[in-house]
Amino acid sequence: MQEQSIETSDPYYVARRAEIATLADRCGPDDPIPTIKYTEEEHEVWRLVCEKLAARHRTDASNEYLEAAEGLAVPRERIPQLRDISRRIDSLSGFRFRSAPALVPFRDFCNGLAGSVFHSTQYLRHPSTPFYTADPDMLHDVVGHGNVLGDKRFARLYRLAGEAAARAESEAALQFIAKVFWFTLECGLIRQQGTTKAYGATIVSSYGELNHFRGADIRPLDLKSLADVDYDISTYQKTLFEADSMDHLEDVVGGFWETCDDNTIEALLELQPFR
Ligand SMILES: [Fe+2]
C-alpha cells in the first residue's frame, strides 16, 4: 500500500487546497487574479519560512537575486495577494502572474513564459512541514521565481525558455529544454566573490536546499555535460551546475534558448533524428 503524504491525508488541508484551486480554475486569462482570504495559520507559515530564508539569502543567494528581491520587496510578515505582487513585477520587467490550481504541464507553463506570464499557485504547503514541499506552492513561486522575474535579465531568460519550448516539436527536444530550465532557473548556481551562490528558484525558496547545495557535485555550466546528468525533482540534487557569471549564464543558456530547435538539440545530444 502506498504511504499517504500529509498533504493528501489531512482532510482540512485537502479541502483548503481544493478551495483555492477552484478559484484558479475559474479564473480566465484576462480575469484578475483571485483574492484569497488567508488564515492566521497560513500567514504564520509564510512568516516563518520568509524569516528563515531571508537570513540564508544574505550569505547564499546571488547578487542579482538579492537586488531583485530588494526591488520587489515581497512582504514577509503576512501573505501578500498574488495580484499585488504581479502588478509590481509587471512594472519592473513586464512579467505577470496567472493563478494556477497546481503544477502546470511544462508546455503550457512555457507558453505562458513566452508571453511574459508565469503560472503561480496561491496555496501554501502543509503547516506541519513549513520547510519542505514536494509540490510548488506560493512560497516557491513568489519567493523563488517571482523575485528574479522582477530582474530584466532574468525575465528575458524566462521568456527565451518559453519561446524555445514553443519552437520544439519533438518530445526529446522539449525534455532537453526542460532539463536546462531545471538545472538553471530552478536549481542554478553562480560564482560570485570567489564563492558559490544560488539563483535557482527551487534552491532559494527551500531552507533544506540552501543547507544542502554546497555538498552537491558542483560542475561548470556546460550544456553538453548537463545533457548527461539525470535529475529527480522530488529530492535534493546530487549534481548542480555553476555559471561563472551572469554574462556566462546569458551566453550559454540564453544563447541556447534563443536559437535552439529540434535539429540543434539533436546535434548537441548526438541523437538519432527525432523524426
Ligand atoms: Fe519552480
PDB file of C-alpha atoms and ligand atoms in Angstrom:
ATOM      1  CA  MET A   1       0.000   0.000   0.000  1.00  0.00           C
ATOM      2  CA  GLN A   2       1.362   3.415  -0.921  1.00  0.00           C
ATOM      3  CA  GLU A   3       2.100   5.704   2.017  1.00  0.00           C
ATOM      4  CA  GLN A   4      -0.005   8.846   2.061  1.00  0.00           C
ATOM      5  CA  SER A   5       1.670  12.216   2.438  1.00  0.00           C
ATOM      6  CA  ILE A   6       0.413  14.708   4.993  1.00  0.00           C
ATOM      7  CA  GLU A   7      -0.830  16.844   2.062  1.00  0.00           C
ATOM      8  CA  THR A   8      -3.173  14.087   0.965  1.00  0.00           C
ATOM      9  CA  SER A   9      -4.132  12.617   4.341  1.00  0.00           C
ATOM     10  CA  ASP A  10      -5.218  15.782   6.163  1.00  0.00           C
ATOM     11  CA  PRO A  11      -8.848  16.365   5.098  1.00  0.00           C
ATOM     12  CA  TYR A  12      -8.847  20.024   6.177  1.00  0.00           C
ATOM     13  CA  TYR A  13      -5.715  20.744   4.101  1.00  0.00           C
ATOM     14  CA  VAL A  14      -7.049  18.800   1.098  1.00  0.00           C
ATOM     15  CA  ALA A  15     -10.281  20.821   1.208  1.00  0.00           C
ATOM     16  CA  ARG A  16      -8.420  24.120   1.603  1.00  0.00           C
ATOM     17  CA  ARG A  17      -6.171  23.422  -1.386  1.00  0.00           C
ATOM     18  CA  ALA A  18      -9.164  22.372  -3.439  1.00  0.00           C
ATOM     19  CA  GLU A  19     -10.967  25.589  -2.483  1.00  0.00           C
ATOM     20  CA  ILE A  20      -8.045  27.747  -3.678  1.00  0.00           C
ATOM     21  CA  ALA A  21      -7.539  25.582  -6.783  1.00  0.00           C
ATOM     22  CA  THR A  22     -11.198  26.039  -7.722  1.00  0.00           C
ATOM     23  CA  LEU A  23     -10.776  29.811  -7.698  1.00  0.00           C
ATOM     24  CA  ALA A  24      -7.740  29.462 -10.007  1.00  0.00           C
ATOM     25  CA  ASP A  25      -9.622  27.073 -12.304  1.00  0.00           C
ATOM     26  CA  ARG A  26     -12.492  29.528 -12.675  1.00  0.00           C
ATOM     27  CA  CYS A  27     -10.125  32.411 -13.432  1.00  0.00           C
ATOM     28  CA  GLY A  28      -9.837  33.119 -17.172  1.00  0.00           C
ATOM     29  CA  PRO A  29      -6.631  34.506 -18.723  1.00  0.00           C
ATOM     30  CA  ASP A  30      -7.992  38.072 -18.714  1.00  0.00           C
ATOM     31  CA  ASP A  31      -9.659  37.902 -15.296  1.00  0.00           C
ATOM     32  CA  PRO A  32      -7.997  39.476 -12.255  1.00  0.00           C
ATOM     33  CA  ILE A  33      -6.055  37.051 -10.069  1.00  0.00           C
ATOM     34  CA  PRO A  34      -8.434  35.832  -7.325  1.00  0.00           C
ATOM     35  CA  THR A  35      -8.217  37.382  -3.880  1.00  0.00           C
ATOM     36  CA  ILE A  36      -7.566  34.745  -1.212  1.00  0.00           C
ATOM     37  CA  LYS A  37      -8.539  35.307   2.394  1.00  0.00           C
ATOM     38  CA  TYR A  38      -5.629  33.558   4.087  1.00  0.00           C
ATOM     39  CA  THR A  39      -5.968  32.117   7.578  1.00  0.00           C
ATOM     40  CA  GLU A  40      -3.781  33.150  10.506  1.00  0.00           C
ATOM     41  CA  GLU A  41      -2.163  29.702  10.362  1.00  0.00           C
ATOM     42  CA  GLU A  42      -1.240  30.262   6.692  1.00  0.00           C
ATOM     43  CA  HIS A  43       0.156  33.714   7.465  1.00  0.00           C
ATOM     44  CA  GLU A  44       2.267  32.127  10.198  1.00  0.00           C
ATOM     45  CA  VAL A  45       3.741  29.545   7.772  1.00  0.00           C
ATOM     46  CA  TRP A  46       4.600  32.371   5.363  1.00  0.00           C
ATOM     47  CA  ARG A  47       6.211  34.483   8.096  1.00  0.00           C
ATOM     48  CA  LEU A  48       8.244  31.592   9.493  1.00  0.00           C
ATOM     49  CA  VAL A  49       9.578  30.483   6.116  1.00  0.00           C
ATOM     50  CA  CYS A  50      10.312  34.019   4.866  1.00  0.00           C
ATOM     51  CA  GLU A  51      12.203  34.858   8.058  1.00  0.00           C
ATOM     52  CA  LYS A  52      14.392  31.723   7.826  1.00  0.00           C
ATOM     53  CA  LEU A  53      15.031  32.156   4.113  1.00  0.00           C
ATOM     54  CA  ALA A  54      15.926  35.849   4.349  1.00  0.00           C
ATOM     55  CA  ALA A  55      18.708  35.059   6.823  1.00  0.00           C
ATOM     56  CA  ARG A  56      20.167  32.423   4.476  1.00  0.00           C
ATOM     57  CA  HIS A  57      19.790  34.595   1.377  1.00  0.00           C
ATOM     58  CA  ARG A  58      22.217  37.157   2.754  1.00  0.00           C
ATOM     59  CA  THR A  59      25.054  34.615   2.535  1.00  0.00           C
ATOM     60  CA  ASP A  60      23.865  32.133  -0.085  1.00  0.00           C
ATOM     61  CA  ALA A  61      21.806  33.948  -2.739  1.00  0.00           C
ATOM     62  CA  SER A  62      23.303  35.597  -5.806  1.00  0.00           C
ATOM     63  CA  ASN A  63      23.681  39.368  -6.084  1.00  0.00           C
ATOM     64  CA  GLU A  64      21.037  39.533  -8.802  1.00  0.00           C
ATOM     65  CA  TYR A  65      18.578  37.629  -6.629  1.00  0.00           C
ATOM     66  CA  LEU A  66      19.234  39.873  -3.618  1.00  0.00           C
ATOM     67  CA  GLU A  67      18.930  43.081  -5.644  1.00  0.00           C
ATOM     68  CA  ALA A  68      15.764  41.920  -7.375  1.00  0.00           C
ATOM     69  CA  ALA A  69      14.245  40.810  -4.057  1.00  0.00           C
ATOM     70  CA  GLU A  70      15.013  44.204  -2.556  1.00  0.00           C
ATOM     71  CA  GLY A  71      13.346  45.901  -5.533  1.00  0.00           C
ATOM     72  CA  LEU A  72      10.222  43.742  -5.342  1.00  0.00           C
ATOM     73  CA  ALA A  73      10.013  43.927  -1.527  1.00  0.00           C
ATOM     74  CA  VAL A  74       7.671  40.974  -1.042  1.00  0.00           C
ATOM     75  CA  PRO A  75       6.073  41.314   2.428  1.00  0.00           C
ATOM     76  CA  ARG A  76       7.439  38.770   4.901  1.00  0.00           C
ATOM     77  CA  GLU A  77       5.038  39.159   7.822  1.00  0.00           C
ATOM     78  CA  ARG A  78       1.755  38.463   6.007  1.00  0.00           C
ATOM     79  CA  ILE A  79       0.960  36.672   2.752  1.00  0.00           C
ATOM     80  CA  PRO A  80       0.534  39.282   0.028  1.00  0.00           C
ATOM     81  CA  GLN A  81      -2.133  38.990  -2.626  1.00  0.00           C
ATOM     82  CA  LEU A  82      -0.631  37.481  -5.784  1.00  0.00           C
ATOM     83  CA  ARG A  83      -2.335  40.205  -7.818  1.00  0.00           C
ATOM     84  CA  ASP A  84      -0.362  42.918  -5.997  1.00  0.00           C
ATOM     85  CA  ILE A  85       2.969  41.124  -6.495  1.00  0.00           C
ATOM     86  CA  SER A  86       2.099  40.587 -10.143  1.00  0.00           C
ATOM     87  CA  ARG A  87       1.493  44.312 -10.658  1.00  0.00           C
ATOM     88  CA  ARG A  88       4.858  45.142  -9.130  1.00  0.00           C
ATOM     89  CA  ILE A  89       6.730  42.603 -11.269  1.00  0.00           C
ATOM     90  CA  ASP A  90       4.926  43.894 -14.360  1.00  0.00           C
ATOM     91  CA  SER A  91       6.158  47.415 -13.640  1.00  0.00           C
ATOM     92  CA  LEU A  92       9.742  46.153 -13.198  1.00  0.00           C
ATOM     93  CA  SER A  93      10.155  43.690 -16.064  1.00  0.00           C
ATOM     94  CA  GLY A  94       6.865  43.272 -17.931  1.00  0.00           C
ATOM     95  CA  PHE A  95       6.199  39.791 -16.446  1.00  0.00           C
ATOM     96  CA  ARG A  96       2.840  38.965 -14.855  1.00  0.00           C
ATOM     97  CA  PHE A  97       1.467  36.122 -12.754  1.00  0.00           C
ATOM     98  CA  ARG A  98      -1.510  33.987 -13.671  1.00  0.00           C
ATOM     99  CA  SER A  99      -3.218  31.918 -10.984  1.00  0.00           C
ATOM    100  CA  ALA A 100      -2.636  28.165 -11.380  1.00  0.00           C
ATOM    101  CA  PRO A 101      -4.506  25.431  -9.487  1.00  0.00           C
ATOM    102  CA  ALA A 102      -1.395  23.199  -9.283  1.00  0.00           C
ATOM    103  CA  LEU A 103       1.780  22.347 -11.189  1.00  0.00           C
ATOM    104  CA  VAL A 104       1.185  23.247 -14.848  1.00  0.00           C
ATOM    105  CA  PRO A 105       2.348  20.877 -17.648  1.00  0.00           C
ATOM    106  CA  PHE A 106       5.712  22.083 -18.979  1.00  0.00           C
ATOM    107  CA  ARG A 107       4.475  23.008 -22.462  1.00  0.00           C
ATOM    108  CA  ASP A 108       1.580  25.084 -21.085  1.00  0.00           C
ATOM    109  CA  PHE A 109       3.877  26.622 -18.490  1.00  0.00           C
ATOM    110  CA  CYS A 110       6.313  27.609 -21.272  1.00  0.00           C
ATOM    111  CA  ASN A 111       3.564  29.009 -23.489  1.00  0.00           C
ATOM    112  CA  GLY A 112       2.875  31.361 -20.597  1.00  0.00           C
ATOM    113  CA  LEU A 113       6.555  32.313 -20.273  1.00  0.00           C
ATOM    114  CA  ALA A 114       6.782  33.133 -23.989  1.00  0.00           C
ATOM    115  CA  GLY A 115       4.042  35.713 -23.395  1.00  0.00           C
ATOM    116  CA  SER A 116       5.672  37.033 -20.186  1.00  0.00           C
ATOM    117  CA  VAL A 117       3.188  35.150 -17.988  1.00  0.00           C
ATOM    118  CA  PHE A 118       4.234  32.949 -15.066  1.00  0.00           C
ATOM    119  CA  HIS A 119       1.721  30.438 -13.706  1.00  0.00           C
ATOM    120  CA  SER A 120       1.791  30.676  -9.925  1.00  0.00           C
ATOM    121  CA  THR A 121      -0.015  28.704  -7.266  1.00  0.00           C
ATOM    122  CA  GLN A 122      -1.795  30.555  -4.470  1.00  0.00           C
ATOM    123  CA  TYR A 123      -1.946  27.815  -1.806  1.00  0.00           C
ATOM    124  CA  LEU A 124       0.731  27.124   0.804  1.00  0.00           C
ATOM    125  CA  ARG A 125       2.493  23.941   1.915  1.00  0.00           C
ATOM    126  CA  HIS A 126       1.132  21.982   4.868  1.00  0.00           C
ATOM    127  CA  PRO A 127       1.709  23.827   8.175  1.00  0.00           C
ATOM    128  CA  SER A 128       3.361  20.762   9.746  1.00  0.00           C
ATOM    129  CA  THR A 129       6.184  20.879   7.155  1.00  0.00           C
ATOM    130  CA  PRO A 130       6.961  24.591   6.708  1.00  0.00           C
ATOM    131  CA  PHE A 131      10.459  23.938   5.330  1.00  0.00           C
ATOM    132  CA  TYR A 132       9.545  21.249   2.845  1.00  0.00           C
ATOM    133  CA  THR A 133       7.089  20.903   0.000  1.00  0.00           C
ATOM    134  CA  ALA A 134       7.006  18.266  -2.702  1.00  0.00           C
ATOM    135  CA  ASP A 135       4.783  20.438  -4.920  1.00  0.00           C
ATOM    136  CA  PRO A 136       5.374  24.042  -5.856  1.00  0.00           C
ATOM    137  CA  ASP A 137       3.403  26.383  -3.620  1.00  0.00           C
ATOM    138  CA  MET A 138       3.077  30.156  -3.437  1.00  0.00           C
ATOM    139  CA  LEU A 139       6.244  30.446  -1.363  1.00  0.00           C
ATOM    140  CA  HIS A 140       8.193  28.660  -4.074  1.00  0.00           C
ATOM    141  CA  ASP A 141       6.540  30.577  -6.903  1.00  0.00           C
ATOM    142  CA  VAL A 142       6.817  34.050  -5.367  1.00  0.00           C
ATOM    143  CA  VAL A 143       9.989  33.869  -3.245  1.00  0.00           C
ATOM    144  CA  GLY A 144      11.801  31.639  -5.741  1.00  0.00           C
ATOM    145  CA  HIS A 145      10.606  32.690  -9.194  1.00  0.00           C
ATOM    146  CA  GLY A 146       8.821  35.981  -8.511  1.00  0.00           C
ATOM    147  CA  ASN A 147      11.838  37.737  -7.085  1.00  0.00           C
ATOM    148  CA  VAL A 148      14.065  37.104 -10.103  1.00  0.00           C
ATOM    149  CA  LEU A 149      11.197  37.792 -12.515  1.00  0.00           C
ATOM    150  CA  GLY A 150      11.476  41.393 -11.353  1.00  0.00           C
ATOM    151  CA  ASP A 151      15.013  41.490 -12.800  1.00  0.00           C
ATOM    152  CA  LYS A 152      15.056  42.324 -16.524  1.00  0.00           C
ATOM    153  CA  ARG A 153      17.958  39.986 -17.338  1.00  0.00           C
ATOM    154  CA  PHE A 154      16.323  37.018 -15.619  1.00  0.00           C
ATOM    155  CA  ALA A 155      12.926  37.907 -17.060  1.00  0.00           C
ATOM    156  CA  ARG A 156      14.495  37.698 -20.529  1.00  0.00           C
ATOM    157  CA  LEU A 157      15.868  34.217 -19.773  1.00  0.00           C
ATOM    158  CA  TYR A 158      12.417  33.013 -18.667  1.00  0.00           C
ATOM    159  CA  ARG A 159      10.898  34.462 -21.854  1.00  0.00           C
ATOM    160  CA  LEU A 160      13.565  32.805 -24.013  1.00  0.00           C
ATOM    161  CA  ALA A 161      12.878  29.435 -22.332  1.00  0.00           C
ATOM    162  CA  GLY A 162       9.211  29.814 -23.216  1.00  0.00           C
ATOM    163  CA  GLU A 163       9.962  30.741 -26.821  1.00  0.00           C
ATOM    164  CA  ALA A 164      12.394  27.817 -27.144  1.00  0.00           C
ATOM    165  CA  ALA A 165       9.748  25.376 -25.893  1.00  0.00           C
ATOM    166  CA  ALA A 166       7.219  26.835 -28.328  1.00  0.00           C
ATOM    167  CA  ARG A 167       9.626  26.050 -31.217  1.00  0.00           C
ATOM    168  CA  ALA A 168      10.350  22.490 -30.019  1.00  0.00           C
ATOM    169  CA  GLU A 169       8.334  19.933 -31.934  1.00  0.00           C
ATOM    170  CA  SER A 170       9.714  16.654 -30.624  1.00  0.00           C
ATOM    171  CA  GLU A 171       9.257  15.383 -27.104  1.00  0.00           C
ATOM    172  CA  ALA A 172      13.024  14.815 -26.773  1.00  0.00           C
ATOM    173  CA  ALA A 173      13.777  18.453 -27.654  1.00  0.00           C
ATOM    174  CA  LEU A 174      11.157  19.683 -25.188  1.00  0.00           C
ATOM    175  CA  GLN A 175      12.572  17.422 -22.482  1.00  0.00           C
ATOM    176  CA  PHE A 176      16.055  18.798 -23.032  1.00  0.00           C
ATOM    177  CA  ILE A 177      14.760  22.385 -22.767  1.00  0.00           C
ATOM    178  CA  ALA A 178      13.023  21.330 -19.520  1.00  0.00           C
ATOM    179  CA  LYS A 179      16.292  19.859 -18.264  1.00  0.00           C
ATOM    180  CA  VAL A 180      18.213  23.063 -18.990  1.00  0.00           C
ATOM    181  CA  PHE A 181      15.427  25.002 -17.244  1.00  0.00           C
ATOM    182  CA  TRP A 182      15.693  22.674 -14.246  1.00  0.00           C
ATOM    183  CA  PHE A 183      19.457  22.987 -13.847  1.00  0.00           C
ATOM    184  CA  THR A 184      19.433  26.771 -14.290  1.00  0.00           C
ATOM    185  CA  LEU A 185      16.254  28.695 -13.437  1.00  0.00           C
ATOM    186  CA  GLU A 186      15.164  26.057 -10.881  1.00  0.00           C
ATOM    187  CA  CYS A 187      18.475  24.867  -9.421  1.00  0.00           C
ATOM    188  CA  GLY A 188      21.154  27.143 -10.864  1.00  0.00           C
ATOM    189  CA  LEU A 189      24.298  28.311  -9.089  1.00  0.00           C
ATOM    190  CA  ILE A 190      26.642  31.152  -9.961  1.00  0.00           C
ATOM    191  CA  ARG A 191      30.203  32.055  -8.950  1.00  0.00           C
ATOM    192  CA  GLN A 192      30.386  35.418  -7.202  1.00  0.00           C
ATOM    193  CA  GLN A 193      33.071  36.983  -4.982  1.00  0.00           C
ATOM    194  CA  GLY A 194      35.004  33.715  -5.086  1.00  0.00           C
ATOM    195  CA  THR A 195      32.161  31.617  -3.729  1.00  0.00           C
ATOM    196  CA  THR A 196      29.149  29.683  -4.959  1.00  0.00           C
ATOM    197  CA  LYS A 197      25.776  31.434  -4.752  1.00  0.00           C
ATOM    198  CA  ALA A 198      22.287  30.283  -5.668  1.00  0.00           C
ATOM    199  CA  TYR A 199      19.844  31.941  -8.041  1.00  0.00           C
ATOM    200  CA  GLY A 200      17.600  28.949  -8.922  1.00  0.00           C
ATOM    201  CA  ALA A 201      14.048  29.177  -7.545  1.00  0.00           C
ATOM    202  CA  THR A 202      13.985  25.687  -6.044  1.00  0.00           C
ATOM    203  CA  ILE A 203      17.109  26.384  -4.016  1.00  0.00           C
ATOM    204  CA  VAL A 204      16.428  29.948  -2.893  1.00  0.00           C
ATOM    205  CA  SER A 205      12.879  29.056  -1.804  1.00  0.00           C
ATOM    206  CA  SER A 206      13.892  25.989   0.218  1.00  0.00           C
ATOM    207  CA  TYR A 207      15.649  26.138   3.564  1.00  0.00           C
ATOM    208  CA  GLY A 208      16.624  22.474   3.162  1.00  0.00           C
ATOM    209  CA  GLU A 209      18.105  23.019  -0.321  1.00  0.00           C
ATOM    210  CA  LEU A 210      20.023  26.079   0.909  1.00  0.00           C
ATOM    211  CA  ASN A 211      21.594  23.876   3.590  1.00  0.00           C
ATOM    212  CA  HIS A 212      22.369  21.128   1.114  1.00  0.00           C
ATOM    213  CA  PHE A 213      23.558  22.664  -2.170  1.00  0.00           C
ATOM    214  CA  ARG A 214      27.211  23.237  -1.261  1.00  0.00           C
ATOM    215  CA  GLY A 215      27.541  19.492  -0.645  1.00  0.00           C
ATOM    216  CA  ALA A 216      26.415  18.591  -4.170  1.00  0.00           C
ATOM    217  CA  ASP A 217      28.729  17.679  -7.052  1.00  0.00           C
ATOM    218  CA  ILE A 218      29.023  21.209  -8.483  1.00  0.00           C
ATOM    219  CA  ARG A 219      30.130  21.278 -12.133  1.00  0.00           C
ATOM    220  CA  PRO A 220      30.886  24.156 -14.501  1.00  0.00           C
ATOM    221  CA  LEU A 221      27.821  25.156 -16.515  1.00  0.00           C
ATOM    222  CA  ASP A 222      28.044  23.378 -19.845  1.00  0.00           C
ATOM    223  CA  LEU A 223      25.117  22.121 -21.920  1.00  0.00           C
ATOM    224  CA  LYS A 224      26.864  19.006 -23.122  1.00  0.00           C
ATOM    225  CA  SER A 225      27.768  17.838 -19.624  1.00  0.00           C
ATOM    226  CA  LEU A 226      24.321  18.851 -18.378  1.00  0.00           C
ATOM    227  CA  ALA A 227      22.812  16.582 -21.050  1.00  0.00           C
ATOM    228  CA  ASP A 228      24.483  13.569 -19.424  1.00  0.00           C
ATOM    229  CA  VAL A 229      23.029  14.134 -15.954  1.00  0.00           C
ATOM    230  CA  ASP A 230      19.665  12.795 -14.832  1.00  0.00           C
ATOM    231  CA  TYR A 231      17.522  14.630 -12.324  1.00  0.00           C
ATOM    232  CA  ASP A 232      14.760  13.876  -9.867  1.00  0.00           C
ATOM    233  CA  ILE A 233      12.595  16.809  -8.824  1.00  0.00           C
ATOM    234  CA  SER A 234      11.423  15.023  -5.653  1.00  0.00           C
ATOM    235  CA  THR A 235      14.730  15.056  -3.779  1.00  0.00           C
ATOM    236  CA  TYR A 236      17.863  17.161  -3.172  1.00  0.00           C
ATOM    237  CA  GLN A 237      20.001  17.408  -6.280  1.00  0.00           C
ATOM    238  CA  LYS A 238      23.203  15.356  -6.302  1.00  0.00           C
ATOM    239  CA  THR A 239      24.661  17.349  -9.215  1.00  0.00           C
ATOM    240  CA  LEU A 240      24.364  21.084  -9.818  1.00  0.00           C
ATOM    241  CA  PHE A 241      25.800  23.469 -12.404  1.00  0.00           C
ATOM    242  CA  GLU A 242      27.558  26.739 -11.703  1.00  0.00           C
ATOM    243  CA  ALA A 243      27.835  29.661 -14.116  1.00  0.00           C
ATOM    244  CA  ASP A 244      30.984  31.833 -13.958  1.00  0.00           C
ATOM    245  CA  SER A 245      28.886  34.995 -14.016  1.00  0.00           C
ATOM    246  CA  MET A 246      25.550  36.415 -15.153  1.00  0.00           C
ATOM    247  CA  ASP A 247      27.120  37.128 -18.571  1.00  0.00           C
ATOM    248  CA  HIS A 248      28.211  33.496 -18.770  1.00  0.00           C
ATOM    249  CA  LEU A 249      24.710  32.264 -17.885  1.00  0.00           C
ATOM    250  CA  GLU A 250      23.178  34.516 -20.521  1.00  0.00           C
ATOM    251  CA  ASP A 251      25.714  33.438 -23.159  1.00  0.00           C
ATOM    252  CA  VAL A 252      25.381  29.690 -22.558  1.00  0.00           C
ATOM    253  CA  VAL A 253      21.719  29.323 -21.654  1.00  0.00           C
ATOM    254  CA  GLY A 254      20.153  32.467 -23.114  1.00  0.00           C
ATOM    255  CA  GLY A 255      22.113  31.897 -26.333  1.00  0.00           C
ATOM    256  CA  PHE A 256      20.938  28.293 -26.495  1.00  0.00           C
ATOM    257  CA  TRP A 257      17.261  29.072 -25.872  1.00  0.00           C
ATOM    258  CA  GLU A 258      17.360  31.979 -28.313  1.00  0.00           C
ATOM    259  CA  THR A 259      18.333  29.835 -31.279  1.00  0.00           C
ATOM    260  CA  CYS A 260      17.668  26.168 -30.477  1.00  0.00           C
ATOM    261  CA  ASP A 261      15.325  23.934 -32.410  1.00  0.00           C
ATOM    262  CA  ASP A 262      14.892  20.177 -32.769  1.00  0.00           C
ATOM    263  CA  ASN A 263      17.882  19.932 -35.122  1.00  0.00           C
ATOM    264  CA  THR A 264      20.351  21.853 -32.975  1.00  0.00           C
ATOM    265  CA  ILE A 265      19.281  19.928 -29.873  1.00  0.00           C
ATOM    266  CA  GLU A 266      19.621  16.666 -31.756  1.00  0.00           C
ATOM    267  CA  ALA A 267      23.151  17.672 -32.794  1.00  0.00           C
ATOM    268  CA  LEU A 268      24.009  18.663 -29.240  1.00  0.00           C
ATOM    269  CA  LEU A 269      22.800  15.348 -27.875  1.00  0.00           C
ATOM    270  CA  GLU A 270      24.248  13.424 -30.829  1.00  0.00           C
ATOM    271  CA  LEU A 271      20.989  11.559 -31.056  1.00  0.00           C
ATOM    272  CA  GLN A 272      19.360   9.819 -33.944  1.00  0.00           C
ATOM    273  CA  PRO A 273      16.988  12.209 -35.751  1.00  0.00           C
ATOM    274  CA  PHE A 274      13.867  12.805 -33.671  1.00  0.00           C
ATOM    275  CA  ARG A 275      11.559  12.498 -36.679  1.00  0.00           C
TER     276      ARG A 275
HETATM  277 FE    FE B   1       9.629  26.236  -9.929  1.00  0.00          FE
END
